[in-house]
CSV table of C-alpha atoms and ligand atoms in Angstrom, one decimal:
chain,number,residue,atom,x,y,z
A,1,MET,CA,99.4,106.0,110.8
A,2,SER,CA,99.7,102.6,112.3
A,3,LEU,CA,100.8,99.1,111.2
A,4,LYS,CA,98.1,96.5,111.1
A,5,PRO,CA,98.4,92.8,111.8
A,6,ILE,CA,98.0,90.8,108.5
A,7,LEU,CA,95.6,87.9,108.7
A,8,ILE,CA,97.0,84.5,107.7
A,9,HIS,CA,95.1,82.0,105.6
A,10,PRO,CA,93.0,80.0,106.5
A,11,ASP,CA,90.8,82.6,108.0
A,12,PRO,CA,87.0,83.1,107.3
A,13,ARG,CA,87.5,86.8,107.0
A,14,LEU,CA,89.7,86.2,103.9
A,15,LYS,CA,86.8,84.3,102.2
A,16,LYS,CA,84.1,87.0,102.3
A,17,VAL,CA,82.9,89.3,99.5
A,18,ALA,CA,83.8,92.8,100.7
A,19,ASP,CA,81.4,95.7,100.8
A,20,PRO,CA,81.6,98.8,98.7
A,21,ILE,CA,82.8,102.1,100.3
A,22,ALA,CA,80.0,104.7,100.1
A,23,ARG,CA,82.2,107.8,100.3
A,24,ILE,CA,85.6,109.1,101.2
A,25,THR,CA,85.7,109.9,104.8
A,26,PRO,CA,88.6,110.8,107.1
A,27,GLU,CA,88.3,107.1,108.3
A,28,VAL,CA,88.9,105.9,104.8
A,29,GLU,CA,91.9,108.2,104.4
A,30,THR,CA,93.4,106.8,107.7
A,31,LEU,CA,92.7,103.2,106.6
A,32,ALA,CA,94.4,103.8,103.2
A,33,ALA,CA,97.5,105.3,105.0
A,34,ASP,CA,97.6,102.4,107.4
A,35,MET,CA,97.3,99.9,104.6
A,36,LEU,CA,100.1,101.5,102.6
A,37,ALA,CA,102.4,101.6,105.7
A,38,THR,CA,101.6,98.0,106.5
A,39,MET,CA,102.3,96.9,102.9
A,40,TYR,CA,105.6,98.7,102.7
A,41,ASP,CA,106.6,97.4,106.1
A,42,ALA,CA,105.8,93.8,105.3
A,43,PRO,CA,107.2,94.3,102.6
A,44,GLY,CA,104.8,93.6,99.8
A,45,ILE,CA,103.5,95.1,96.6
A,46,GLY,CA,99.8,94.9,97.3
A,47,LEU,CA,97.4,94.7,100.3
A,48,ALA,CA,93.6,94.4,100.4
A,49,GLY,CA,91.2,95.5,103.2
A,50,PRO,CA,90.1,91.9,104.1
A,51,GLN,CA,93.8,91.1,104.8
A,52,ILE,CA,93.7,93.4,107.8
A,53,GLY,CA,90.2,92.3,108.8
A,54,VAL,CA,88.4,95.3,107.1
A,55,ASN,CA,85.6,93.9,104.9
A,56,SER,CA,85.6,96.9,102.5
A,57,ARG,CA,86.4,97.2,98.8
A,58,ILE,CA,89.8,98.9,99.0
A,59,PHE,CA,93.3,97.8,98.1
A,60,VAL,CA,96.7,99.5,97.9
A,61,MET,CA,99.6,98.6,95.6
A,62,ASP,CA,103.0,99.6,94.5
A,63,ALA,CA,104.5,97.3,91.9
A,64,THR,CA,107.5,99.5,91.3
A,65,ARG,CA,110.3,96.9,90.8
A,66,ASP,CA,113.4,99.1,90.7
A,67,PRO,CA,114.4,99.7,94.4
A,68,GLU,CA,116.1,103.0,93.2
A,69,ALA,CA,112.9,104.3,91.8
A,70,GLU,CA,110.5,106.6,93.6
A,71,PRO,CA,107.7,104.8,95.3
A,72,ALA,CA,104.4,104.9,93.4
A,73,PRO,CA,101.7,104.2,96.0
A,74,MET,CA,98.2,103.6,94.7
A,75,VAL,CA,94.9,103.4,96.6
A,76,LEU,CA,92.0,101.8,94.7
A,77,ILE,CA,88.5,102.0,96.2
A,78,ASN,CA,85.5,100.0,94.7
A,79,PRO,CA,87.7,98.8,91.8
A,80,GLU,CA,86.3,97.1,88.8
A,81,ILE,CA,87.8,95.5,85.8
A,82,SER,CA,86.3,97.1,82.7
A,83,TRP,CA,88.5,95.3,80.2
A,84,SER,CA,90.8,92.3,80.1
A,85,SER,CA,93.2,91.4,77.3
A,86,GLU,CA,92.9,88.1,75.4
A,87,ALA,CA,96.6,87.6,76.0
A,88,GLN,CA,97.5,85.8,79.2
A,89,ASN,CA,100.5,85.9,81.4
A,90,SER,CA,101.9,83.6,84.1
A,91,TYR,CA,103.5,85.0,87.1
A,92,GLU,CA,105.0,83.4,90.2
A,93,GLU,CA,102.6,84.9,92.8
A,94,GLY,CA,102.8,85.2,96.6
A,95,CYS,CA,100.6,86.8,99.2
A,96,LEU,CA,101.2,88.4,102.5
A,97,SER,CA,98.4,86.3,103.9
A,98,ILE,CA,100.2,83.1,102.7
A,99,PRO,CA,103.8,83.8,103.7
A,100,ASP,CA,106.7,82.2,101.8
A,101,GLN,CA,104.5,80.2,99.4
A,102,TYR,CA,104.7,80.9,95.7
A,103,ALA,CA,103.0,79.4,92.7
A,104,SER,CA,102.5,80.3,89.0
A,105,VAL,CA,99.1,81.8,88.3
A,106,THR,CA,97.8,82.6,84.8
A,107,ARG,CA,95.8,85.8,84.3
A,108,PRO,CA,95.1,88.3,81.5
A,109,SER,CA,98.3,90.1,80.9
A,110,GLU,CA,96.6,93.5,80.6
A,111,VAL,CA,93.6,94.9,82.4
A,112,ARG,CA,91.7,98.2,82.5
A,113,LEU,CA,90.4,99.2,85.9
A,114,THR,CA,88.0,101.9,87.1
A,115,TRP,CA,88.0,102.9,90.8
A,116,LEU,CA,87.3,105.6,93.2
A,117,GLY,CA,90.3,107.6,94.4
A,118,LEU,CA,90.9,109.2,97.7
A,119,ASP,CA,90.3,112.5,95.9
A,120,GLY,CA,86.6,111.4,95.4
A,121,ALA,CA,87.0,111.1,91.6
A,122,THR,CA,86.5,108.1,89.4
A,123,HIS,CA,89.8,106.9,87.8
A,124,GLU,CA,90.4,104.7,84.8
A,125,ARG,CA,93.7,103.2,83.8
A,126,GLU,CA,95.3,100.3,82.0
A,127,PHE,CA,97.8,98.1,83.7
A,128,ASP,CA,100.3,95.6,82.4
A,129,GLY,CA,103.2,93.5,83.6
A,130,LEU,CA,103.5,93.1,87.3
A,131,TRP,CA,101.0,95.9,87.9
A,132,ALA,CA,98.3,93.9,86.0
A,133,THR,CA,99.0,90.7,88.0
A,134,CYS,CA,99.0,92.6,91.3
A,135,ALA,CA,95.8,94.5,90.6
A,136,GLN,CA,94.0,91.3,89.7
A,137,HIS,CA,95.4,89.4,92.7
A,138,GLU,CA,94.3,92.3,95.0
A,139,LEU,CA,90.8,92.6,93.4
A,140,ASP,CA,90.4,88.8,94.0
A,141,HIS,CA,90.9,89.5,97.7
A,142,LEU,CA,87.8,91.7,97.7
A,143,ASN,CA,85.8,88.8,96.4
A,144,GLY,CA,87.2,86.3,98.9
A,145,VAL,CA,89.5,84.7,96.4
A,146,LEU,CA,93.1,83.9,97.1
A,147,PHE,CA,95.8,83.1,94.5
A,148,ILE,CA,95.8,79.5,95.7
A,149,ASP,CA,92.1,79.2,94.6
A,150,HIS,CA,93.6,79.4,91.1
A,151,LEU,CA,95.7,76.3,91.7
A,152,SER,CA,94.8,72.6,91.7
A,153,ALA,CA,93.0,71.3,94.8
A,154,MET,CA,96.1,69.3,95.6
A,155,LYS,CA,98.4,72.3,95.6
A,156,ARG,CA,95.9,74.4,97.4
A,157,GLN,CA,95.5,71.7,100.2
A,158,MET,CA,99.3,71.3,100.5
A,159,ILE,CA,99.8,75.1,101.0
A,160,THR,CA,96.8,75.3,103.4
A,161,ARG,CA,98.2,72.5,105.5
A,162,LYS,CA,101.5,74.4,105.8
A,163,MET,CA,99.7,77.6,106.8
A,164,VAL,CA,97.7,75.7,109.5
A,165,LYS,CA,101.0,74.4,110.9
A,166,LEU,CA,102.5,77.9,110.7
A,167,LYS,CA,99.6,79.4,112.6
A,168,ARG,CA,99.8,76.7,115.2
A,169,GLU,CA,103.5,77.5,115.7
A,170,GLN,CA,102.8,81.2,115.9
A,171,ALA,CA,100.0,80.6,118.5
A,172,ARG,CA,102.5,78.7,120.7
A,173,GLY,CA,104.8,81.7,120.4
B,1,NI,NI1,97.4,88.5,98.5
């Protein structure tokens, strides 16, 4: 298990549509373990393949809010939304690829997802609250969409300029 560097926006690898994973292999299992470790270390509640430069349809999440609660790590491969609620919910979103920037994004408040699990079986489950927000945010990553793409062009450009500056500072060391 190893921690992976997380790509920072803007990066062309964050804008690609990711490829489906054909089957569960030991490499996929290792990837999932690395992604969970990287997510918890960050710390974050979700991480998608493209964020560590892996252009595959996989994300991990754990939106357990209570720090006292047991961790509830989830690995979703080839996820799809099979149903979205009419009801919408706004949540102040952030992203490990856009550090320290937060903005309100409106999405369906409940979604039903189907996905392939590490056990090789197809799973289906409904998510609400922060889990629903997180799942939709991560699924967006697999389609090259960032939460700032849901904002006005002005807000998006403002955040992007900050990230360009941050990356320039990081490159200087
Ligand atoms: Ni994100």
